[in-house]
CSV table of C-alpha atoms in Angstrom, one decimal:
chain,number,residue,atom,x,y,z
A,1,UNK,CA,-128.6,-63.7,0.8
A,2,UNK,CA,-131.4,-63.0,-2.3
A,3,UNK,CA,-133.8,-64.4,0.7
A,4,UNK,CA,-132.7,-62.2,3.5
A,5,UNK,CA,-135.7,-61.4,5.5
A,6,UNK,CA,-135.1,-58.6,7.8
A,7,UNK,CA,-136.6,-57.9,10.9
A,8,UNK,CA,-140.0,-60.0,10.0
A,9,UNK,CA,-141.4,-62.1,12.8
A,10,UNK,CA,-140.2,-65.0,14.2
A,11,UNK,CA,-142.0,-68.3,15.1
A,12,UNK,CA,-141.6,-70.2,18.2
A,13,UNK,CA,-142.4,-73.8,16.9
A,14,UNK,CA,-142.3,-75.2,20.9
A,15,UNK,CA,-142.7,-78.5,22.3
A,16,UNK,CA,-146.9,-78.6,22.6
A,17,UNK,CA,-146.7,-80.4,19.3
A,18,UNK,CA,-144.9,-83.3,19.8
A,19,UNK,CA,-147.8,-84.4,22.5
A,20,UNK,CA,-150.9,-86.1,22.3
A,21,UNK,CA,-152.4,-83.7,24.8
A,22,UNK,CA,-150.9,-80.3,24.6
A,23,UNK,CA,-153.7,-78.3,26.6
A,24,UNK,CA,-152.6,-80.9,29.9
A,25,UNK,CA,-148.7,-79.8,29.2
A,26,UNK,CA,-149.8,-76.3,29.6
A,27,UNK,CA,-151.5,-76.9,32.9
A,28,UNK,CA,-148.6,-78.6,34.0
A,29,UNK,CA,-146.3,-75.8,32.8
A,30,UNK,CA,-148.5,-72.9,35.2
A,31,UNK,CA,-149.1,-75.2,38.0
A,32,UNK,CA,-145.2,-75.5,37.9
A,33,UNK,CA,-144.8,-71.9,37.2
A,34,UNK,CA,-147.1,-70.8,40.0
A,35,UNK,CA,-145.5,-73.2,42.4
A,36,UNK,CA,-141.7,-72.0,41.2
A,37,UNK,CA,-142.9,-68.5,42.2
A,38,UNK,CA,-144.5,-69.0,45.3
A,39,UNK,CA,-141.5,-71.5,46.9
A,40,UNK,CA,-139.0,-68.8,46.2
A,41,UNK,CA,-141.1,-66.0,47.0
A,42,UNK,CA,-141.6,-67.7,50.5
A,43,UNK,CA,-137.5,-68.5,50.7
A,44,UNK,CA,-136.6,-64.7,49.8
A,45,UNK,CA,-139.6,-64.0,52.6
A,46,UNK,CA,-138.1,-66.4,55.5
A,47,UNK,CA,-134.4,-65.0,54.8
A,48,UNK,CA,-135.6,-61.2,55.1
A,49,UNK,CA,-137.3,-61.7,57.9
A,50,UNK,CA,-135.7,-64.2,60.4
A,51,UNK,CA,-132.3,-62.5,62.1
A,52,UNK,CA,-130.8,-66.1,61.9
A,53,UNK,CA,-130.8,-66.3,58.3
A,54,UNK,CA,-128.9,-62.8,57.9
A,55,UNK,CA,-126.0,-64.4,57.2
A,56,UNK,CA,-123.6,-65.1,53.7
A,57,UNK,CA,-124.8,-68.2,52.7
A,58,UNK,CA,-128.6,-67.6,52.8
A,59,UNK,CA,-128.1,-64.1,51.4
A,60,UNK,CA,-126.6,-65.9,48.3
A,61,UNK,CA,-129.1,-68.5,48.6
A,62,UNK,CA,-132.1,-65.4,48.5
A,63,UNK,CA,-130.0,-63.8,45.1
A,64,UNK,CA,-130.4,-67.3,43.6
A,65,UNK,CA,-133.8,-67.5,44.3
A,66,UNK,CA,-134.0,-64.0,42.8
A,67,UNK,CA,-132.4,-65.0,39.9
A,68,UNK,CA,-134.7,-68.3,39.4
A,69,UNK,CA,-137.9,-65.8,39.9
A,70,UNK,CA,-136.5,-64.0,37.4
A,71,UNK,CA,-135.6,-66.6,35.3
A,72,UNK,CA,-138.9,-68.9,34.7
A,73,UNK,CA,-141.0,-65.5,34.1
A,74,UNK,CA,-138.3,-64.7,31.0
A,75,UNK,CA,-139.6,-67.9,28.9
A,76,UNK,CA,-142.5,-69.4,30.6
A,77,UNK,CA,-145.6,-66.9,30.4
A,78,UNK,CA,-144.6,-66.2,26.4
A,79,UNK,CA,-144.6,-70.0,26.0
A,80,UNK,CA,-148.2,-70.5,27.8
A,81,UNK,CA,-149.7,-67.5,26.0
A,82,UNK,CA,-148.6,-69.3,22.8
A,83,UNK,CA,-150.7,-72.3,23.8
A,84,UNK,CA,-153.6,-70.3,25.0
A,85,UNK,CA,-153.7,-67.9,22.3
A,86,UNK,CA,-153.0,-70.2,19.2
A,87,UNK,CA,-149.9,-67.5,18.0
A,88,UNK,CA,-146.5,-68.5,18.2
A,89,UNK,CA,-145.3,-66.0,16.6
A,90,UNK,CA,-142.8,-63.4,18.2
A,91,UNK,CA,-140.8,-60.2,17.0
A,92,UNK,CA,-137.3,-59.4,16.4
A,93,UNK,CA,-137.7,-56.8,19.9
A,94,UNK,CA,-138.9,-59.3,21.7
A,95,UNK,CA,-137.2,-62.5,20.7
A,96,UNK,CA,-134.0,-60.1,21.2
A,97,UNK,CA,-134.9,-58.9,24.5
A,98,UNK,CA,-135.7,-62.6,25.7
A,99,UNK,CA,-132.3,-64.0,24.8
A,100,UNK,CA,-130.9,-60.8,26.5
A,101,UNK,CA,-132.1,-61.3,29.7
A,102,UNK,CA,-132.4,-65.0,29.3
A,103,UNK,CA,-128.7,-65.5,28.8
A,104,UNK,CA,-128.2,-62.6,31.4
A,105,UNK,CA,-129.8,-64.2,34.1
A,106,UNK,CA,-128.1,-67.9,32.9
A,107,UNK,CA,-124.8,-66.5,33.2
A,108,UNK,CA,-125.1,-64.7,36.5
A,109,UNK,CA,-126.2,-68.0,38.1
A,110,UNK,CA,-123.6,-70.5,36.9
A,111,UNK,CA,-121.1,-67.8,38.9
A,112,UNK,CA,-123.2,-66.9,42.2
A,113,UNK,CA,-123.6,-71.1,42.3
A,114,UNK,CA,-119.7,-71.2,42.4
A,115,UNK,CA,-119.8,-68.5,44.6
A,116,UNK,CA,-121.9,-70.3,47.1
A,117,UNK,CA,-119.3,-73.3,46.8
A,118,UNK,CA,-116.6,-70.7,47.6
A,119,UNK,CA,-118.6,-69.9,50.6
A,120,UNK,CA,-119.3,-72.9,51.9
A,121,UNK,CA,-115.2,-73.4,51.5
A,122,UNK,CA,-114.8,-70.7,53.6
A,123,UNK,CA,-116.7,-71.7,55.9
A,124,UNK,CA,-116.2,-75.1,56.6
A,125,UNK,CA,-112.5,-75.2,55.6
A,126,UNK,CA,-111.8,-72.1,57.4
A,127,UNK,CA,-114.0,-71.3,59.9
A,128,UNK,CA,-112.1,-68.6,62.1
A,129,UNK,CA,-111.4,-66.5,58.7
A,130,UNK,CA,-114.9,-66.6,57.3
A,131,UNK,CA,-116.5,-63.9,59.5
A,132,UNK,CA,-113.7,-61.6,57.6
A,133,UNK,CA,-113.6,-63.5,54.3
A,134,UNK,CA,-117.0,-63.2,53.9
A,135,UNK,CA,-118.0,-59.9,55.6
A,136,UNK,CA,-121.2,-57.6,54.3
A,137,UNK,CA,-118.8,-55.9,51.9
A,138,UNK,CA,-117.1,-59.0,50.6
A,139,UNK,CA,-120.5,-60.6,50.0
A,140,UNK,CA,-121.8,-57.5,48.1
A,141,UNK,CA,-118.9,-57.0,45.8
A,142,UNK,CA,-118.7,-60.8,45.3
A,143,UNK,CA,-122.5,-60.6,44.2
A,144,UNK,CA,-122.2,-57.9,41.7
A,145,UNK,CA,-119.3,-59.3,40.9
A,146,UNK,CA,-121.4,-62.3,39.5
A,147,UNK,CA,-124.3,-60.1,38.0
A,148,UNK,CA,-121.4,-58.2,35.9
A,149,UNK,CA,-119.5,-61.0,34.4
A,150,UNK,CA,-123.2,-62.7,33.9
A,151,UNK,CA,-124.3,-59.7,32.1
A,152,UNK,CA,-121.3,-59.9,29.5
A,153,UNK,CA,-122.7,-63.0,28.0
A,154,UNK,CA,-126.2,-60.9,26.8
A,155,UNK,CA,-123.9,-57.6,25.7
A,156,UNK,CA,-122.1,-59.8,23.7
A,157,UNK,CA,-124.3,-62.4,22.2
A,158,UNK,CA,-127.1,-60.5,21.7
A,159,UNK,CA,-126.2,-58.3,19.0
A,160,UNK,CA,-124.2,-60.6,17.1
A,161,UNK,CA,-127.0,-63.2,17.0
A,162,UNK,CA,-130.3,-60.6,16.5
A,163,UNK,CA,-128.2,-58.6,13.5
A,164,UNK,CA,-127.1,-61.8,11.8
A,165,UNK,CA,-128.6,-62.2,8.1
A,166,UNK,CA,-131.8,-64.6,8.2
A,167,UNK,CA,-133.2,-66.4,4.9
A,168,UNK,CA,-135.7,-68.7,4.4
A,169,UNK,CA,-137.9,-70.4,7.3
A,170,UNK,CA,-138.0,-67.8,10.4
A,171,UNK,CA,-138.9,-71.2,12.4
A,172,UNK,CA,-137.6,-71.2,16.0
A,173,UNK,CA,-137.4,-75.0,16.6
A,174,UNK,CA,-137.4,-73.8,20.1
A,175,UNK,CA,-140.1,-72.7,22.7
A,176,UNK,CA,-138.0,-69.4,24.0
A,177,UNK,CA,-135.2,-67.6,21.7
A,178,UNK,CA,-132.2,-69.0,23.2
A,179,UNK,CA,-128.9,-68.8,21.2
A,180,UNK,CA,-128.0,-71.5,19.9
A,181,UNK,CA,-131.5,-72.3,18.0
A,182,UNK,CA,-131.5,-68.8,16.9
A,183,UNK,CA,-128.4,-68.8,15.1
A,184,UNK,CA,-129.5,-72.0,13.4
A,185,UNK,CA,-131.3,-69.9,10.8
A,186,UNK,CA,-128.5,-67.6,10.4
A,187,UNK,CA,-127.1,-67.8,6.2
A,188,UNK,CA,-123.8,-66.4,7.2
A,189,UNK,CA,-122.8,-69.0,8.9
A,190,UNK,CA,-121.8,-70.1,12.9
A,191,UNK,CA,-118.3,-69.5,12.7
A,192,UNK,CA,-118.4,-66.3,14.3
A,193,UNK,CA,-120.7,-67.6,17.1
A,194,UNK,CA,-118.6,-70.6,17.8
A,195,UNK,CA,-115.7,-68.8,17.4
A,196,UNK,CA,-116.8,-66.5,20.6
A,197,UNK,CA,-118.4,-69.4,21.9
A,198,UNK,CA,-114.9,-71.1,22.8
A,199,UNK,CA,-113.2,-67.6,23.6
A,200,UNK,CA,-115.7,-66.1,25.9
A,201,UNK,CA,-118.2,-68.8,26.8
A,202,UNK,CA,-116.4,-72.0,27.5
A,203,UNK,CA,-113.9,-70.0,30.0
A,204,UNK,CA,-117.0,-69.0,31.7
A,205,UNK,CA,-118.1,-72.5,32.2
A,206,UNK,CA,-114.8,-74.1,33.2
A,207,UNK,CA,-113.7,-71.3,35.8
A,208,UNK,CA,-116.8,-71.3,37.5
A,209,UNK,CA,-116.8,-75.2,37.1
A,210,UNK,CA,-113.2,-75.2,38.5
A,211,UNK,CA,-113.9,-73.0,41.1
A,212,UNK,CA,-117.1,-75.8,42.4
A,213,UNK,CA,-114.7,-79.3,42.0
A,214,UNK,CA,-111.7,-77.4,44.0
A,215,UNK,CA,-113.8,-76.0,46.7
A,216,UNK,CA,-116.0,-79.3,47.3
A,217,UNK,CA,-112.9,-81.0,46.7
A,218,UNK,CA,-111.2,-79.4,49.9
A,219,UNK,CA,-114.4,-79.6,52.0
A,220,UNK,CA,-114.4,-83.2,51.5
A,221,UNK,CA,-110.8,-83.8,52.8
A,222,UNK,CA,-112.0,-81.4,55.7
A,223,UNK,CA,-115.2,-83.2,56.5
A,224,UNK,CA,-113.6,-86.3,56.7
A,225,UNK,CA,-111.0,-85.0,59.4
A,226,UNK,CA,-114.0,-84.1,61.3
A,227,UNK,CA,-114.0,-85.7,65.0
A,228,UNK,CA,-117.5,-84.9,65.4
A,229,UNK,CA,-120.4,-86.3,63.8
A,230,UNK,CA,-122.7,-84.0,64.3
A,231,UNK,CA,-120.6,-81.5,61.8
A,232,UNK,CA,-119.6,-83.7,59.3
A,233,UNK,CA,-123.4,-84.8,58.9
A,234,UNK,CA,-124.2,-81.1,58.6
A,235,UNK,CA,-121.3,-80.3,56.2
A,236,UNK,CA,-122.3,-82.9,54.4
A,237,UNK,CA,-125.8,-82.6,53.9
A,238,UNK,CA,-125.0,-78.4,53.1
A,239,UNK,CA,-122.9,-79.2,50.1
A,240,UNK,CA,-124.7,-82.4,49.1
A,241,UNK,CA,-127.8,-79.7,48.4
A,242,UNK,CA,-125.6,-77.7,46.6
A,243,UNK,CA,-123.8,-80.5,44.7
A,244,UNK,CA,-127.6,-81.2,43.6
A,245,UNK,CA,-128.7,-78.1,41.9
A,246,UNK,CA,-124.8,-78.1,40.3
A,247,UNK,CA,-124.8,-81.2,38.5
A,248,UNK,CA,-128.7,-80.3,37.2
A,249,UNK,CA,-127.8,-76.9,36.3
A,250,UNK,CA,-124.4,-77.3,34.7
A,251,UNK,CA,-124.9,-81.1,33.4
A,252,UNK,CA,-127.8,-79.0,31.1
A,253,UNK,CA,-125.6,-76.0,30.0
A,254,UNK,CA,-122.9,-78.0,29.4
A,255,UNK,CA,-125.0,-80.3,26.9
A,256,UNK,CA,-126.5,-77.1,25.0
A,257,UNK,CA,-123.4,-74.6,24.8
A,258,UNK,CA,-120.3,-76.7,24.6
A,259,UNK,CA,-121.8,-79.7,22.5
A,260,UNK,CA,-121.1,-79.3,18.9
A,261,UNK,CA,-124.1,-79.2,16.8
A,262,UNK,CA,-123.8,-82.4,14.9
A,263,UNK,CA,-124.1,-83.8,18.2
A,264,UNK,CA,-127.6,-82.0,19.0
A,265,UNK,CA,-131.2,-82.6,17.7
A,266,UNK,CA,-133.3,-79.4,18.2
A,267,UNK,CA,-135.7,-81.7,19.9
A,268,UNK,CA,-133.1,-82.9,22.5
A,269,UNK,CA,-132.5,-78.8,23.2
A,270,UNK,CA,-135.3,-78.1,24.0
A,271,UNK,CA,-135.5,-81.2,26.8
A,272,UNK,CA,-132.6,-80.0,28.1
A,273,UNK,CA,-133.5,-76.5,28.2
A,274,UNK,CA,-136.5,-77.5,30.2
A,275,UNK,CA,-134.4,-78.9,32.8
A,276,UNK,CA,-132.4,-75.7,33.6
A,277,UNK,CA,-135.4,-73.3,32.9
A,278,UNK,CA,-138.0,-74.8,34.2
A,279,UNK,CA,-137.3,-77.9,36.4
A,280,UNK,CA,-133.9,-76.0,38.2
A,281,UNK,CA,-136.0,-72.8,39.5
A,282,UNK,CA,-139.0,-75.2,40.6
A,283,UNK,CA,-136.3,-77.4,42.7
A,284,UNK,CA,-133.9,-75.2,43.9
A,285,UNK,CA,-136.2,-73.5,46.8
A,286,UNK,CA,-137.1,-77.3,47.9
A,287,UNK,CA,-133.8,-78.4,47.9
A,288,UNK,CA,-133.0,-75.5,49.6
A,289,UNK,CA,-135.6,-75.6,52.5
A,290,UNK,CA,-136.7,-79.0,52.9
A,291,UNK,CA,-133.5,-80.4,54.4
A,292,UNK,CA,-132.2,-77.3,56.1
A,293,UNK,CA,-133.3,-76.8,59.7
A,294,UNK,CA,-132.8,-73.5,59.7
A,295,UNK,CA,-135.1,-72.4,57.1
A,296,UNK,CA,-137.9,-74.8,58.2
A,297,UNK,CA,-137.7,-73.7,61.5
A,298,UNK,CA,-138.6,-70.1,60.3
A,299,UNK,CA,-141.0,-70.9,58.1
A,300,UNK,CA,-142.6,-73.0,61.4
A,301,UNK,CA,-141.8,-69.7,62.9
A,302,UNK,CA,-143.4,-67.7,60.3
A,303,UNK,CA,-146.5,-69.6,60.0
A,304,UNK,CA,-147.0,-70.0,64.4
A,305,UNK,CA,-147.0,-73.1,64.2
A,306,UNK,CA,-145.1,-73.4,67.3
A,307,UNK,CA,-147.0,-70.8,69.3
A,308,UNK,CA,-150.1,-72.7,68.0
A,309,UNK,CA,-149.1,-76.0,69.4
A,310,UNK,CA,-147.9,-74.3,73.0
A,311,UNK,CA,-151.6,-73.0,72.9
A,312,UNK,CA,-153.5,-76.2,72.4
A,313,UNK,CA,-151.1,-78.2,75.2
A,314,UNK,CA,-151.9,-75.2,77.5
């Protein structure tokens, strides 16, 4: 504790280092960060403005997109200004307010992606229930719902991670503040956070986890009752989309928050992290749009493309 160091700076050591070309890695990292933007800017665009889109799933589907808009711009620009500007340093404000809304935004979507499971439960497993299961009300309280239990992640480990004690090396083996490599540097110890890590956070993984494997698990049986084919391919290529951005999502938050330590190398974390930060929110409008007819058709819409062709046969 004689080397406690306040609210000093911290230092975001990143991952430009560890490559032979780090000015290439940046372009990468804004061409990815431009594109992330733009597809889910264009999928929250289609769903607003095409009538057949107004419905439950695709209004979760344009929250997630939110979410992922919201997410990329938390730890990406700070992370390219570092490269551009040679300064990787970063204030206690800051770092604190990244990891708030960071872990904020994480939270909210491992719910709202179970709650698109539940949904597509509802509606495949039930389909004469769903139009009052999952009415406008429903699916606004369900969504808040999410935001609110998401948000109770960054009330709670926020403060107890940005007020800990910090000696020696301020050195952020990390390219955004997230939690865990923050409270590496901590000299009173983890206990606390792993203590509230098991209470709070691991419950918030399983349920929403639990609430994914039973709903897919139903819709499964279902599908495979199906007399038509037509259906069960469309089930099946609805949740199989879903299932996708699950298993990338979760697989990576799993790893980082319920992985003890001695398992972890800081420079593993950070691949991870640049799975579910990075990689998830660039995927997530593809995945979304490519292989749903709906969406393409509206964007084919959206774009004339089909008045344009009627034109030129004419």
């Amino acid at each position: 504790m004689n080397n406690y160091t306040g609210l000093s700076d911290f230092t975001l050591v990143g991952f430009y280092s560890q490559f032979k070309h780090p000015a290439l890695l940046a372009v990468v990292i804004f061409v990815i960060f431009l594109m992330t933007l733009s597809g889910n800017s264009l999928l929250i665009l289609l769903i607003l403005s095409d009538t057949r889109l107004h419905t439950p799933m695709y209004f979760f589907i344009s929250q997630l997109s939110l979410m992922d808009m919201m997410y990329i711009s938390v730890t990406v620009p700070k992370t390219l200004m570092d490269q551009v500007l040679g300064s990787h340093k970063i204030s206690a404000a800051a770092c604190g307010m990244q990891m708030f809304l960071y872990t904020i935004l994480a939270s909210s979507e491992f719910f709202i992606l179970a709650l698109m499971s539940y949904d597509r439960y509802v509606a495949i497993c039930h389909p004469l229930r769903y139009p009052v299961l999952m009415n406008r009300r429903a699916c606004l309280h369900l969504m808040s719902a999410c935001w609110f239990l998401g948000s109770l992640d960054g009330f709670i480990f926020t403060p107890i991670t940005m007020t800990s004690p910090f000696c020696g090396s301020r050195e952020i083996h990390h390219f955004f503040c997230e939690v865990p490599a923050v409270i590496k540097l901590s000299c009173s110890g983890t206990w606390l956070y792993e203590t509230l890590m098991y209470i709070c956070c691991v419950p918030m993984l399983l349920f929403p986890v639990t609430v994914i494997s039973s709903s897919y698990s139903f819709i499964l049986l279902t599908v495979i009752r199906m007399n038509s084919a037509e259906g069960r391919k469309k089930a099946l290529a609805t949740c199989s989309s879903h299932m996708t951005v699950v298993i990338l999502f979760y697989g990576a938050a799993v790893y980082t928050y319920m992985l003890p330590v001695s398992f972890r190398t800081a420079e593993n974390d950070m691949v991870v992290s640049v799975f579910y930060t990075i990689l998830t929110p660039l995927l997530n409008p593809l995945i979304y749009s490519l292989r749903n007819k709906n969406v393409t058709e509206a964007l084919k819409k959206l774009l004339g493309v089909k008045t344009l062709f009627q034109e030129t046969v004419k």
